[in-house]
Tab-separated table of C-alpha atoms and ligand atoms in Angstrom:
chain	number	residue	atom	x	y	z
A	1	MET	CA	40.015	-10.921	16.615
A	2	GLU	CA	39.097	-14.526	17.592
A	3	LYS	CA	35.149	-15.963	17.437
A	4	ASN	CA	33.658	-14.834	20.850
A	5	THR	CA	36.352	-12.894	22.261
A	6	PRO	CA	34.925	-10.748	24.694
A	7	ALA	CA	35.051	-7.035	23.318
A	8	ILE	CA	34.274	-3.663	23.654
A	9	TYR	CA	32.870	-2.139	21.302
A	10	THR	CA	33.063	2.430	21.478
A	11	ALA	CA	31.669	4.793	19.204
A	12	PRO	CA	30.773	8.639	18.772
A	13	TRP	CA	27.073	7.471	19.272
A	14	VAL	CA	25.146	4.239	20.529
A	15	LEU	CA	21.372	4.035	19.937
A	16	PRO	CA	20.059	1.492	22.403
A	17	ILE	CA	16.818	2.308	21.105
A	18	VAL	CA	15.190	1.417	24.720
A	19	GLY	CA	17.357	4.002	26.277
A	20	GLN	CA	18.997	7.421	25.595
A	21	PRO	CA	20.933	7.903	23.069
A	22	ILE	CA	24.633	7.793	24.146
A	23	ARG	CA	27.088	10.219	23.306
A	24	HIS	CA	30.476	8.882	23.270
A	25	GLY	CA	28.966	5.107	24.499
A	26	ALA	CA	30.464	1.644	24.303
A	27	ILE	CA	28.915	-2.155	24.013
A	28	ALA	CA	30.450	-4.995	25.955
A	29	ILE	CA	30.063	-8.449	24.184
A	30	LYS	CA	30.694	-11.593	25.238
A	31	ASP	CA	29.506	-15.236	23.801
A	32	GLY	CA	27.714	-14.024	21.108
A	33	ARG	CA	25.290	-11.304	23.112
A	34	ILE	CA	25.394	-8.091	24.469
A	35	GLU	CA	26.696	-7.986	28.263
A	36	ALA	CA	26.305	-4.052	28.692
A	37	VAL	CA	25.846	-0.814	27.396
A	38	GLY	CA	26.477	2.841	28.302
A	39	PRO	CA	29.146	5.786	28.537
A	40	ALA	CA	32.321	4.280	27.116
A	41	ALA	CA	34.196	5.626	30.267
A	42	GLU	CA	32.273	3.631	32.405
A	43	ILE	CA	32.205	0.746	30.358
A	44	ARG	CA	35.691	0.639	29.740
A	45	ALA	CA	36.533	0.631	33.636
A	46	ALA	CA	33.777	-1.900	34.191
A	47	TYR	CA	35.115	-4.703	31.836
A	48	PHE	CA	39.176	-3.475	32.065
A	49	GLY	CA	41.623	-5.398	29.875
A	50	ARG	CA	39.289	-6.317	27.112
A	51	GLU	CA	40.039	-5.542	23.716
A	52	VAL	CA	38.759	-2.569	22.260
A	53	VAL	CA	37.406	-1.359	18.992
A	54	ASP	CA	37.166	2.253	18.456
A	55	CYS	CA	34.319	2.410	15.459
A	56	ARG	CA	33.858	5.693	13.921
A	57	GLY	CA	30.426	6.062	13.467
A	58	VAL	CA	26.875	5.781	15.042
A	59	LEU	CA	25.865	1.919	16.878
A	60	LEU	CA	22.242	1.055	16.146
A	61	PRO	CA	20.178	-1.874	16.343
A	62	ALA	CA	19.921	-3.629	12.723
A	63	LEU	CA	16.618	-3.046	11.075
A	64	ILE	CA	13.544	-5.539	10.377
A	65	ASN	CA	11.897	-5.760	7.451
A	66	ALA	CA	7.995	-7.047	9.395
A	67	HIS	CA	6.580	-7.840	5.294
A	68	ILE	CA	7.845	-8.614	2.327
A	69	HIS	CA	6.938	-10.876	-0.592
A	70	LEU	CA	10.139	-12.040	-2.053
A	71	GLU	CA	8.490	-14.620	-4.372
A	72	LEU	CA	7.140	-11.256	-6.463
A	73	SER	CA	10.918	-10.009	-6.521
A	74	HIS	CA	10.956	-10.863	-10.582
A	75	LEU	CA	7.955	-8.194	-11.106
A	76	SER	CA	9.231	-5.267	-10.305
A	77	ASP	CA	7.274	-3.856	-13.979
A	78	VAL	CA	3.356	-3.897	-12.668
A	79	SER	CA	2.151	-0.164	-13.472
A	80	ARG	CA	1.129	1.813	-10.277
A	81	PRO	CA	-2.661	2.234	-10.663
A	82	ALA	CA	-3.409	5.337	-11.811
A	83	ALA	CA	-5.230	7.924	-10.179
A	84	GLY	CA	-8.851	7.046	-8.810
A	85	GLN	CA	-8.405	3.357	-10.059
A	86	PRO	CA	-8.814	0.576	-7.766
A	87	MET	CA	-6.636	-1.681	-5.829
A	88	CYS	CA	-8.335	-4.236	-8.166
A	89	SER	CA	-7.399	-3.127	-10.735
A	90	TRP	CA	-3.111	-3.206	-9.667
A	91	ILE	CA	-4.015	-7.077	-8.450
A	92	ALA	CA	-5.060	-8.380	-12.097
A	93	ASP	CA	-2.125	-6.673	-13.566
A	94	LEU	CA	0.023	-8.276	-10.848
A	95	ILE	CA	-1.960	-11.646	-11.836
A	96	ARG	CA	-1.625	-11.345	-15.758
A	97	SER	CA	2.541	-10.040	-15.483
A	98	ARG	CA	2.852	-13.544	-13.010
A	99	ASN	CA	1.177	-15.170	-15.148
A	100	ASN	CA	2.636	-14.195	-18.523
A	101	CYS	CA	6.110	-13.885	-17.442
A	102	GLU	CA	8.866	-16.281	-19.550
A	103	LEU	CA	11.669	-16.782	-16.810
A	104	THR	CA	13.077	-19.415	-16.061
A	105	ALA	CA	12.973	-20.629	-12.334
A	106	GLN	CA	16.754	-19.592	-12.145
A	107	GLU	CA	16.144	-16.093	-13.605
A	108	LYS	CA	13.294	-15.644	-10.753
A	109	GLU	CA	16.050	-16.854	-8.357
A	110	HIS	CA	18.613	-14.579	-9.284
A	111	CYS	CA	15.752	-11.821	-8.318
A	112	ARG	CA	14.819	-12.922	-5.040
A	113	GLN	CA	18.647	-13.086	-4.110
A	114	ARG	CA	19.578	-9.826	-5.563
A	115	ILE	CA	16.751	-8.224	-3.362
A	116	LEU	CA	18.174	-10.751	-0.130
A	117	LEU	CA	21.516	-9.046	-0.842
A	118	ASP	CA	19.994	-5.751	-1.090
A	119	GLN	CA	18.583	-5.744	2.170
A	120	TYR	CA	21.592	-7.489	3.408
A	121	HIS	CA	23.621	-4.121	2.642
A	122	ALA	CA	20.735	-1.810	4.176
A	123	GLY	CA	20.956	-3.713	7.333
A	124	VAL	CA	18.242	-5.565	7.584
A	125	ILE	CA	18.576	-8.726	10.322
A	126	LEU	CA	15.001	-10.239	9.591
A	127	LEU	CA	12.501	-10.256	6.814
A	128	ALA	CA	8.985	-11.763	7.431
A	129	ASP	CA	8.262	-13.256	3.965
A	130	ILE	CA	4.575	-14.208	3.010
A	131	GLY	CA	4.471	-16.529	-0.330
A	132	ASN	CA	2.482	-18.884	-1.947
A	133	GLU	CA	4.766	-20.284	-4.305
A	134	GLN	CA	6.552	-23.675	-2.553
A	135	TYR	CA	9.782	-22.584	-0.848
A	136	SER	CA	13.399	-23.745	-0.353
A	137	VAL	CA	15.299	-22.283	2.501
A	138	ASP	CA	18.265	-23.918	1.168
A	139	SER	CA	18.919	-21.749	-1.526
A	140	GLN	CA	20.147	-18.551	0.390
A	141	SER	CA	23.881	-18.432	-0.065
A	142	PHE	CA	24.759	-15.853	2.716
A	143	HIS	CA	23.937	-15.995	5.883
A	144	LEU	CA	21.871	-12.805	6.510
A	145	PRO	CA	18.617	-11.852	6.945
A	146	PHE	CA	17.737	-14.225	8.412
A	147	ILE	CA	13.824	-15.115	7.084
A	148	LEU	CA	10.692	-16.089	8.835
A	149	HIS	CA	8.787	-17.471	5.692
A	150	PHE	CA	4.741	-17.827	5.739
A	151	GLN	CA	2.820	-19.707	3.216
A	152	GLU	CA	-0.276	-17.994	2.346
A	153	PHE	CA	-3.623	-19.330	1.609
A	154	LEU	CA	-6.215	-17.662	-0.366
A	155	ALA	CA	-9.809	-18.887	-1.449
A	156	PRO	CA	-12.938	-17.299	-2.058
A	157	THR	CA	-15.198	-19.928	-2.568
A	158	LYS	CA	-16.665	-23.279	-0.787
A	159	ASN	CA	-14.619	-25.550	-3.238
A	160	ALA	CA	-11.248	-23.257	-2.791
A	161	THR	CA	-11.656	-23.370	0.827
A	162	ASP	CA	-12.149	-27.107	0.624
A	163	ALA	CA	-9.207	-27.767	-1.503
A	164	ALA	CA	-6.815	-25.354	0.605
A	165	ALA	CA	-8.126	-27.043	4.076
A	166	LEU	CA	-7.135	-30.280	2.083
A	167	ILE	CA	-3.600	-29.174	1.643
A	168	LEU	CA	-3.260	-27.780	5.046
A	169	ALA	CA	-4.269	-30.923	6.664
A	170	GLY	CA	-0.862	-32.621	4.978
A	171	LEU	CA	1.200	-29.300	5.384
A	172	PRO	CA	4.434	-30.267	7.889
A	173	ASP	CA	3.887	-28.649	11.261
A	174	THR	CA	7.058	-26.949	10.580
A	175	ILE	CA	5.500	-24.711	7.847
A	176	ALA	CA	3.789	-21.288	9.101
A	177	ALA	CA	0.476	-20.707	7.130
A	178	THR	CA	-1.466	-17.519	7.073
A	179	ALA	CA	-4.243	-15.998	5.246
A	180	HIS	CA	-3.835	-13.658	2.397
A	181	ALA	CA	-6.475	-11.135	3.460
A	182	PRO	CA	-10.409	-10.656	4.454
A	183	TYR	CA	-11.255	-10.035	0.342
A	184	SER	CA	-9.719	-13.197	-0.779
A	185	THR	CA	-9.790	-15.651	1.767
A	186	THR	CA	-13.469	-16.749	3.324
A	187	PRO	CA	-14.132	-16.814	6.918
A	188	GLU	CA	-14.274	-20.375	7.246
A	189	LEU	CA	-10.663	-20.523	5.871
A	190	PHE	CA	-9.477	-17.706	8.055
A	191	ARG	CA	-10.876	-19.538	11.353
A	192	ILE	CA	-8.929	-23.036	9.780
A	193	LEU	CA	-5.827	-21.150	9.413
A	194	LYS	CA	-6.087	-19.203	12.374
A	195	ASP	CA	-6.877	-22.060	14.643
A	196	ARG	CA	-3.498	-23.993	12.941
A	197	ALA	CA	-1.546	-21.045	13.829
A	198	ARG	CA	-2.706	-20.744	17.249
A	199	ARG	CA	-2.210	-24.863	18.148
A	200	LEU	CA	1.451	-24.506	15.957
A	201	GLY	CA	2.666	-21.083	18.125
A	202	LYS	CA	2.837	-19.435	15.005
A	203	ILE	CA	2.828	-16.173	14.205
A	204	PHE	CA	0.028	-15.209	11.881
A	205	PRO	CA	0.512	-11.904	9.970
A	206	VAL	CA	-1.915	-10.850	7.512
A	207	HIS	CA	-3.017	-8.111	4.794
A	208	VAL	CA	-5.421	-5.791	6.836
A	209	ALA	CA	-7.458	-2.656	5.776
A	210	GLU	CA	-5.385	-2.159	3.117
A	211	SER	CA	-7.681	-0.058	0.831
A	212	ILE	CA	-10.911	1.218	1.476
A	213	ASP	CA	-12.915	-0.684	-1.063
A	214	GLU	CA	-12.137	-3.990	1.361
A	215	ILE	CA	-14.528	-2.380	3.944
A	216	GLU	CA	-17.198	-1.923	1.659
A	217	PHE	CA	-16.613	-5.165	0.369
A	218	LEU	CA	-17.166	-6.498	4.154
A	219	ARG	CA	-19.709	-4.307	4.635
A	220	PHE	CA	-22.131	-5.368	2.006
A	221	ALA	CA	-20.564	-7.666	0.005
A	222	THR	CA	-20.181	-4.688	-2.974
A	223	GLY	CA	-17.459	-2.567	-4.951
A	224	SER	CA	-14.967	-3.085	-6.526
A	225	PHE	CA	-13.722	-6.528	-4.363
A	226	ARG	CA	-17.123	-8.426	-5.388
A	227	GLU	CA	-16.821	-7.078	-9.196
A	228	PHE	CA	-13.134	-8.392	-9.267
A	229	LEU	CA	-14.263	-12.063	-7.772
A	230	GLY	CA	-17.278	-12.016	-10.152
A	231	GLY	CA	-14.997	-11.617	-12.957
A	232	LEU	CA	-12.897	-14.175	-11.929
A	233	GLY	CA	-15.451	-16.663	-11.718
A	234	ALA	CA	-14.502	-16.598	-7.887
A	235	TRP	CA	-17.927	-15.641	-6.216
A	236	ASP	CA	-20.208	-17.884	-4.772
A	237	GLY	CA	-21.634	-16.292	-2.028
A	238	ALA	CA	-19.031	-17.877	0.751
A	239	PHE	CA	-18.782	-14.622	1.868
A	240	SER	CA	-22.676	-13.975	2.371
A	241	GLN	CA	-22.577	-14.874	6.328
A	242	VAL	CA	-20.206	-11.228	6.234
A	243	GLU	CA	-22.694	-9.161	4.494
A	244	ASN	CA	-24.598	-6.197	6.465
A	245	ASN	CA	-22.677	-7.005	9.701
A	246	GLY	CA	-21.813	-3.546	9.585
A	247	SER	CA	-17.771	-3.546	10.567
A	248	GLY	CA	-14.328	-2.485	9.241
A	249	THR	CA	-11.774	-5.320	9.017
A	250	VAL	CA	-10.410	-5.289	12.169
A	251	LYS	CA	-13.626	-5.818	13.899
A	252	TYR	CA	-14.365	-8.337	10.894
A	253	LEU	CA	-11.490	-10.255	12.196
A	254	HIS	CA	-12.467	-9.981	15.819
A	255	GLN	CA	-15.556	-11.700	15.125
A	256	LEU	CA	-13.788	-14.548	13.309
A	257	ASP	CA	-11.425	-14.564	16.271
A	258	VAL	CA	-8.520	-13.496	14.780
A	259	LEU	CA	-6.464	-10.935	16.956
A	260	ASP	CA	-4.279	-11.823	19.350
A	261	PRO	CA	-0.900	-10.937	20.237
A	262	MET	CA	0.459	-13.514	17.699
A	263	THR	CA	-1.355	-11.739	14.816
A	264	LEU	CA	0.039	-9.030	12.659
A	265	CYS	CA	-2.196	-6.844	10.634
A	266	VAL	CA	-0.298	-5.309	7.764
A	267	HIS	CA	-1.089	-2.131	6.675
A	268	CYS	CA	-4.432	-0.945	8.663
A	269	VAL	CA	-4.570	2.021	6.841
A	270	HIS	CA	-8.442	2.028	6.771
A	271	VAL	CA	-8.690	1.571	10.623
A	272	ASP	CA	-11.310	3.919	13.154
A	273	GLU	CA	-10.726	4.337	16.852
A	274	SER	CA	-12.599	1.814	18.192
A	275	GLU	CA	-10.662	-0.662	16.408
A	276	VAL	CA	-7.342	0.740	17.344
A	277	GLU	CA	-8.927	0.172	20.652
A	278	LEU	CA	-9.786	-3.029	19.837
A	279	LEU	CA	-6.225	-3.921	18.418
A	280	VAL	CA	-4.429	-2.582	21.384
A	281	GLU	CA	-7.174	-4.884	23.992
A	282	LYS	CA	-6.213	-7.527	21.874
A	283	GLY	CA	-2.510	-6.819	22.235
A	284	ALA	CA	-2.263	-8.052	17.949
A	285	HIS	CA	0.732	-5.916	16.310
A	286	VAL	CA	0.606	-3.951	13.298
A	287	CYS	CA	3.003	-3.328	10.367
A	288	LEU	CA	3.136	-0.038	8.536
A	289	CYS	CA	3.903	-0.277	4.709
A	290	PRO	CA	3.728	3.624	3.992
A	291	GLY	CA	5.698	3.057	0.039
A	292	SER	CA	3.505	0.484	-1.028
A	293	ASN	CA	0.153	2.582	0.215
A	294	ARG	CA	1.726	5.597	-1.726
A	295	PHE	CA	2.475	3.118	-4.807
A	296	LEU	CA	-1.182	1.678	-4.548
A	297	ARG	CA	-2.889	5.278	-3.635
A	298	VAL	CA	-4.770	3.659	-1.018
A	299	GLY	CA	-4.215	6.607	1.585
A	300	MET	CA	-1.988	6.629	4.673
A	301	ALA	CA	-2.612	4.830	8.131
A	302	PRO	CA	-3.461	6.909	10.953
A	303	ILE	CA	0.140	6.403	13.174
A	304	GLU	CA	-0.478	9.544	15.562
A	305	LEU	CA	-3.666	7.353	16.659
A	306	LEU	CA	-1.788	4.224	16.667
A	307	LEU	CA	0.927	6.114	18.527
A	308	ARG	CA	-1.798	8.077	20.383
A	309	TYR	CA	-3.203	4.350	22.062
A	310	GLY	CA	0.277	3.037	22.706
A	311	LEU	CA	0.714	0.775	19.631
A	312	LEU	CA	3.980	0.684	18.543
A	313	PRO	CA	4.014	-0.269	14.374
A	314	ALA	CA	6.366	-2.590	12.695
A	315	ILE	CA	7.801	-1.424	9.559
A	316	GLY	CA	7.869	-3.541	6.229
A	317	THR	CA	8.558	-2.543	2.418
A	318	ASP	CA	5.884	-5.158	0.513
A	319	SER	CA	7.002	-6.295	-2.624
A	320	ILE	CA	8.571	-4.685	-5.414
A	321	SER	CA	5.440	-5.010	-7.928
A	322	SER	CA	3.887	-2.490	-5.072
A	323	ASN	CA	6.491	-0.401	-4.524
A	324	GLU	CA	9.628	2.027	-5.543
A	325	THR	CA	12.250	0.494	-3.892
A	326	LEU	CA	12.638	-2.260	-1.265
A	327	ASP	CA	14.788	-0.159	1.362
A	328	ILE	CA	13.554	0.005	5.634
A	329	TRP	CA	15.725	3.529	5.080
A	330	GLY	CA	13.408	4.978	2.796
A	331	GLU	CA	10.034	3.856	4.435
A	332	MET	CA	11.432	6.285	7.131
A	333	ARG	CA	11.940	8.677	5.233
A	334	ILE	CA	8.376	8.687	4.142
A	335	LEU	CA	6.896	8.151	7.381
A	336	ARG	CA	8.915	11.411	8.056
A	337	GLU	CA	7.552	13.405	4.883
A	338	GLU	CA	3.771	12.049	5.683
A	339	HIS	CA	3.646	12.495	9.400
A	340	PRO	CA	5.445	15.609	10.105
A	341	ASP	CA	4.680	15.463	13.835
A	342	VAL	CA	5.684	11.733	15.085
A	343	GLU	CA	9.086	11.921	16.424
A	344	PRO	CA	11.791	11.001	14.400
A	345	ALA	CA	13.157	8.542	17.200
A	346	LYS	CA	9.697	6.539	17.123
A	347	ILE	CA	9.803	5.895	13.719
A	348	LEU	CA	13.389	4.365	14.399
A	349	GLU	CA	12.160	2.521	16.979
A	350	MET	CA	9.493	1.614	14.574
A	351	ALA	CA	12.189	0.137	12.165
A	352	THR	CA	14.449	-1.805	14.818
A	353	LEU	CA	12.381	-2.565	17.910
A	354	GLY	CA	8.680	-2.274	16.466
A	355	GLY	CA	9.350	-5.059	14.177
A	356	ALA	CA	11.356	-7.274	17.045
A	357	LEU	CA	8.099	-7.138	19.135
A	358	ALA	CA	6.079	-8.030	16.162
A	359	LEU	CA	7.643	-10.927	15.309
A	360	HIS	CA	8.171	-12.213	18.981
A	361	CYS	CA	11.978	-12.048	18.820
A	362	ASP	CA	12.908	-8.720	21.133
A	363	GLY	CA	14.620	-11.082	22.754
A	364	ASP	CA	17.744	-11.125	20.388
A	365	PHE	CA	16.718	-8.008	18.177
A	366	GLY	CA	15.377	-4.601	17.951
A	367	SER	CA	17.521	-2.816	20.739
A	368	LEU	CA	21.281	-3.094	21.997
A	369	ALA	CA	20.425	-4.163	25.782
A	370	PRO	CA	22.139	-6.714	27.763
A	371	SER	CA	21.501	-10.387	26.127
A	372	ARG	CA	20.542	-9.297	22.721
A	373	ARG	CA	22.544	-11.083	19.812
A	374	ALA	CA	25.529	-8.954	19.581
A	375	ILE	CA	25.152	-8.247	15.764
A	376	PHE	CA	24.193	-4.501	14.927
A	377	LEU	CA	24.853	-1.804	12.729
A	378	GLU	CA	27.597	0.916	12.582
A	379	VAL	CA	26.247	3.440	10.398
A	380	ASP	CA	29.433	5.722	9.030
A	381	ASP	CA	29.317	8.794	7.944
A	382	GLU	CA	31.829	11.836	9.141
A	383	ARG	CA	29.688	14.379	9.764
A	384	TRP	CA	27.702	12.569	12.355
A	385	ALA	CA	30.729	11.871	14.143
A	386	HIS	CA	30.750	15.914	15.460
A	387	VAL	CA	27.028	15.989	15.855
A	388	ASP	CA	26.257	17.158	19.159
A	389	SER	CA	22.481	16.720	19.418
A	390	GLU	CA	20.657	13.244	19.399
A	391	GLU	CA	18.355	15.358	18.150
A	392	ILE	CA	20.128	16.089	14.496
A	393	LEU	CA	21.461	12.304	14.730
A	394	ILE	CA	18.165	11.072	14.871
A	395	ASP	CA	16.511	13.951	12.648
A	396	THR	CA	19.107	12.915	10.088
A	397	LEU	CA	18.955	9.376	10.305
A	398	THR	CA	15.243	9.124	9.414
A	399	LYS	CA	14.620	11.552	6.781
A	400	GLY	CA	18.293	11.114	4.987
A	401	GLY	CA	17.534	7.788	3.302
A	402	ARG	CA	19.786	5.086	3.176
A	403	PRO	CA	22.975	6.461	4.580
A	404	ARG	CA	26.368	6.358	2.491
A	405	VAL	CA	27.736	3.258	4.309
A	406	VAL	CA	26.251	0.485	6.629
A	407	SER	CA	28.304	-1.918	8.357
A	408	TRP	CA	27.357	-4.780	10.552
A	409	VAL	CA	29.318	-5.660	13.554
A	410	ASP	CA	28.871	-8.973	14.264
A	411	ALA	CA	29.756	-11.066	17.528
A	412	ALA	CA	32.397	-12.950	16.009
A	413	GLY	CA	34.274	-9.562	16.361
A	414	ALA	CA	34.091	-9.274	11.843
A	415	VAL	CA	33.448	-5.759	11.091
A	416	ILE	CA	31.804	-6.169	7.320
A	417	SER	CA	31.694	-2.993	5.473
A	418	HIS	CA	29.611	-2.385	2.722
A	419	MET	CA	29.538	0.745	0.693
A	420	ALA	CA	25.390	1.978	0.198
A	421	GLY	CA	25.091	0.692	-3.605
A	422	GLU	CA	28.096	-1.889	-3.729
B	1	ZN	ZN1	2.073	-7.778	1.209
């Protein structure tokens, strides 16, 4: 088929995400965009004469991984913290592994490329990648997934804040910059970074309320994070203005005027109901990282509460140094296990539309609807072609881990198939 030839793709199941699943559905595409989605008979009649491609599997939007650190791709051997150990014991291990790593730049790049290729095979179209090392966009040897890269800054002292501000002043406007976390970045630098992101219209992803120790640190400037910073020689009282403010992370960020629809709060494990209300009021987004939270033993995000307030979270894998695997299908499975009362369809919505909304690209990705980019997934498993119940289909899709075959259907009309584990 010629590139951009108008066509119709039919399938036993089409999952638009923004509408009900369609048994024997079809998608009409034109000029690289989706033109219409509906029952196959209707679409065939409406676009009579168009070339028809019959797919065997389930058609659904590509997945979005809304939080990853590609620069840590070579650090898969950082140990899981023992039960009862604070999160900063893992951070100390990570820093040690990073400093002691003897791999060459080429070997590290190979690890990064291997993870990128795996994301592609899993059907991920877009990654939000956070890192603090120099980054080259030219190194990607294949066209997917798209990467939104954010240069991360952290500075726990006044001197480090001044140094970071100097670097930021010279940073090209094309580079998106963000803060690491409230326990590693002074309030002053948080404000500078958010002001810059706001001026440039950039998304602002930040680690929020990942561990309970973070809340203690923000409330009282005590606990494991205070000790950790002291041990690094990185405590000079630059956080003293937050002492005794008595609030959790979300309220703290609100006090710094960081929350708005461009802010993506990653983790949100330890947030209370009033903070969820605040997130909704400010229009901030949330990204869940259930596999990383399990690995680091920091707890589970209050997903039922988030959903009750109408938030649709995104899903991220975080890095390979804090997760067993980097697989959004696996993250959906963990969410199913840990939150059995959450509708499976809602979890699939998080992995697709949730990510698109959080990264402000829902006009292109996250759903099968008119005007979205005509690049989506065909998940092929012979069992599903004969499933007559949408409940069983979505139950299987969300709890079974990565399907046996995930194929890309792209706007050029070429169907590229990849076996899982290829
Ligand atoms: Zn992270």
